[in-house]
GROMACS .gro file of C-alpha atoms in nm:
model
  103
    1MET     CA    1  14.945  10.821   0.632
    2THR     CA    2  14.968  10.471   0.473
    3ASN     CA    3  14.930  10.379   0.100
    4GLN     CA    4  14.589  10.246   0.023
    5HIS     CA    5  14.586   9.913  -0.170
    6PRO     CA    6  14.516   9.959  -0.526
    7ASP     CA    7  14.148   9.917  -0.634
    8PRO     CA    8  14.111   9.543  -0.742
    9ASP     CA    9  13.912   9.642  -1.038
   10LEU     CA   10  14.209   9.839  -1.202
   11PRO     CA   11  14.476   9.669  -1.393
   12VAL     CA   12  14.790   9.650  -1.234
   13ASP     CA   13  15.115   9.460  -1.372
   14HIS     CA   14  15.188   9.181  -1.152
   15ASP     CA   15  15.541   9.186  -1.301
   16PRO     CA   16  15.611   9.561  -1.358
   17PRO     CA   17  15.959   9.665  -1.473
   18ALA     CA   18  16.220   9.708  -1.230
   19ARG     CA   19  16.228  10.091  -1.260
   20ALA     CA   20  15.855  10.086  -1.200
   21THR     CA   21  15.887   9.971  -0.837
   22ASP     CA   22  16.208  10.118  -0.784
   23ILE     CA   23  16.051  10.434  -0.763
   24ASP     CA   24  15.673  10.305  -0.648
   25LYS     CA   25  15.532  10.440  -0.960
   26GLN     CA   26  15.225  10.167  -0.931
   27GLU     CA   27  15.171  10.200  -0.572
   28GLY     CA   28  14.883  10.457  -0.440
   29VAL     CA   29  14.958  10.813  -0.431
   30THR     CA   30  14.885  11.132  -0.282
   31PRO     CA   31  14.825  11.414  -0.508
   32ASP     CA   32  15.187  11.555  -0.376
   33SER     CA   33  15.351  11.206  -0.473
   34ALA     CA   34  15.165  11.119  -0.824
   35PRO     CA   35  15.443  11.044  -1.048
   36GLU     CA   36  15.514  11.351  -1.326
   37PRO     CA   37  15.612  11.270  -1.662
   38VAL     CA   38  15.964  11.420  -1.715
   39ALA     CA   39  16.037  11.571  -2.079
   40PRO     CA   40  16.165  11.246  -2.269
   41GLU     CA   41  15.853  11.070  -2.099
   42VAL     CA   42  15.605  11.387  -2.240
   43GLU     CA   43  15.767  11.292  -2.587
   44SER     CA   44  15.731  10.914  -2.535
   45ALA     CA   45  15.364  11.002  -2.457
   46ARG     CA   46  15.256  11.204  -2.728
   47LEU     CA   47  15.386  10.957  -3.008
   48LEU     CA   48  15.265  10.655  -2.811
   49ALA     CA   49  14.928  10.829  -2.824
   50ASN     CA   50  14.967  10.957  -3.195
   51GLU     CA   51  15.015  10.549  -3.262
   52ALA     CA   52  14.696  10.459  -3.118
   53ARG     CA   53  14.467  10.720  -3.167
   54PRO     CA   54  14.319  10.562  -3.483
   55ILE     CA   55  14.276  10.240  -3.324
   56LEU     CA   56  14.112  10.380  -3.008
   57GLY     CA   57  13.955  10.663  -3.172
   58ALA     CA   58  13.754  10.421  -3.374
   59GLU     CA   59  13.633  10.269  -3.057
   60GLY     CA   60  13.518  10.545  -2.907
   61PHE     CA   61  13.793  10.736  -2.722
   62SER     CA   62  13.841  11.082  -2.732
   63ASP     CA   63  14.188  11.245  -2.827
   64GLU     CA   64  14.186  11.397  -2.486
   65ARG     CA   65  14.128  11.069  -2.308
   66ILE     CA   66  14.377  10.917  -2.536
   67ASP     CA   67  14.627  11.173  -2.417
   68GLU     CA   68  14.561  11.139  -2.075
   69LEU     CA   69  14.597  10.762  -2.074
   70ALA     CA   70  14.918  10.786  -2.239
   71SER     CA   71  15.051  11.011  -2.015
   72ALA     CA   72  14.945  10.764  -1.737
   73PHE     CA   73  15.103  10.464  -1.893
   74ILE     CA   74  15.435  10.620  -1.949
   75ALA     CA   75  15.473  10.816  -1.629
   76LYS     CA   76  15.367  10.496  -1.439
   77ASP     CA   77  15.595  10.257  -1.661
   78ILE     CA   78  15.297  10.032  -1.721
   79GLY     CA   79  15.433   9.893  -2.016
   80GLU     CA   80  15.642  10.011  -2.344
   81SER     CA   81  15.463   9.891  -2.677
   82VAL     CA   82  15.157  10.048  -2.815
   83GLU     CA   83  15.009   9.693  -2.819
   84GLN     CA   84  15.050   9.700  -2.419
   85PHE     CA   85  14.928  10.051  -2.419
   86ILE     CA   86  14.603   9.985  -2.653
   87ALA     CA   87  14.522   9.670  -2.409
   88TRP     CA   88  14.535   9.907  -2.088
   89ALA     CA   89  14.383  10.180  -2.239
   90ARG     CA   90  14.074   9.938  -2.304
   91LEU     CA   91  14.074   9.812  -1.955
   92GLU     CA   92  14.071  10.186  -1.847
   93GLY     CA   93  13.791  10.264  -2.099
   94PRO     CA   94  13.679  10.557  -2.308
   95ALA     CA   95  13.556  10.727  -2.054
   96GLY     CA   96  13.630  10.736  -1.670
   97PRO     CA   97  13.833  10.926  -1.426
   98ASP     CA   98  14.170  11.064  -1.460
   99PRO     CA   99  14.381  10.758  -1.433
  100ASP     CA  100  14.631  10.992  -1.193
  101SER     CA  101  14.342  11.099  -0.984
  102VAL     CA  102  14.326  10.989  -0.648
  103ILE     CA  103  14.040  10.797  -0.484
   0.00000   0.00000   0.00000
């Protein structure tokens, strides 16, 4: 089975950090190969979610959605800053499929 091409409607960093492409974190995945955050990433995702929560919450994002998006953002090495996370989260939207789900 080959990896599917990413959905053209989903945001993809066209210049991802080397560590993201080294382990194919931005490529299509199957449930068994989806990136899982490691312990330091879990804490980073929690801190990122907490920093962005006032802004995204005011825009209609639920706490659960913010946490879910922060985990995916960190696990997939999409970016590093709160500003990058907020911009990406806005593209993903306040409601929608799990960003780690396989279509």
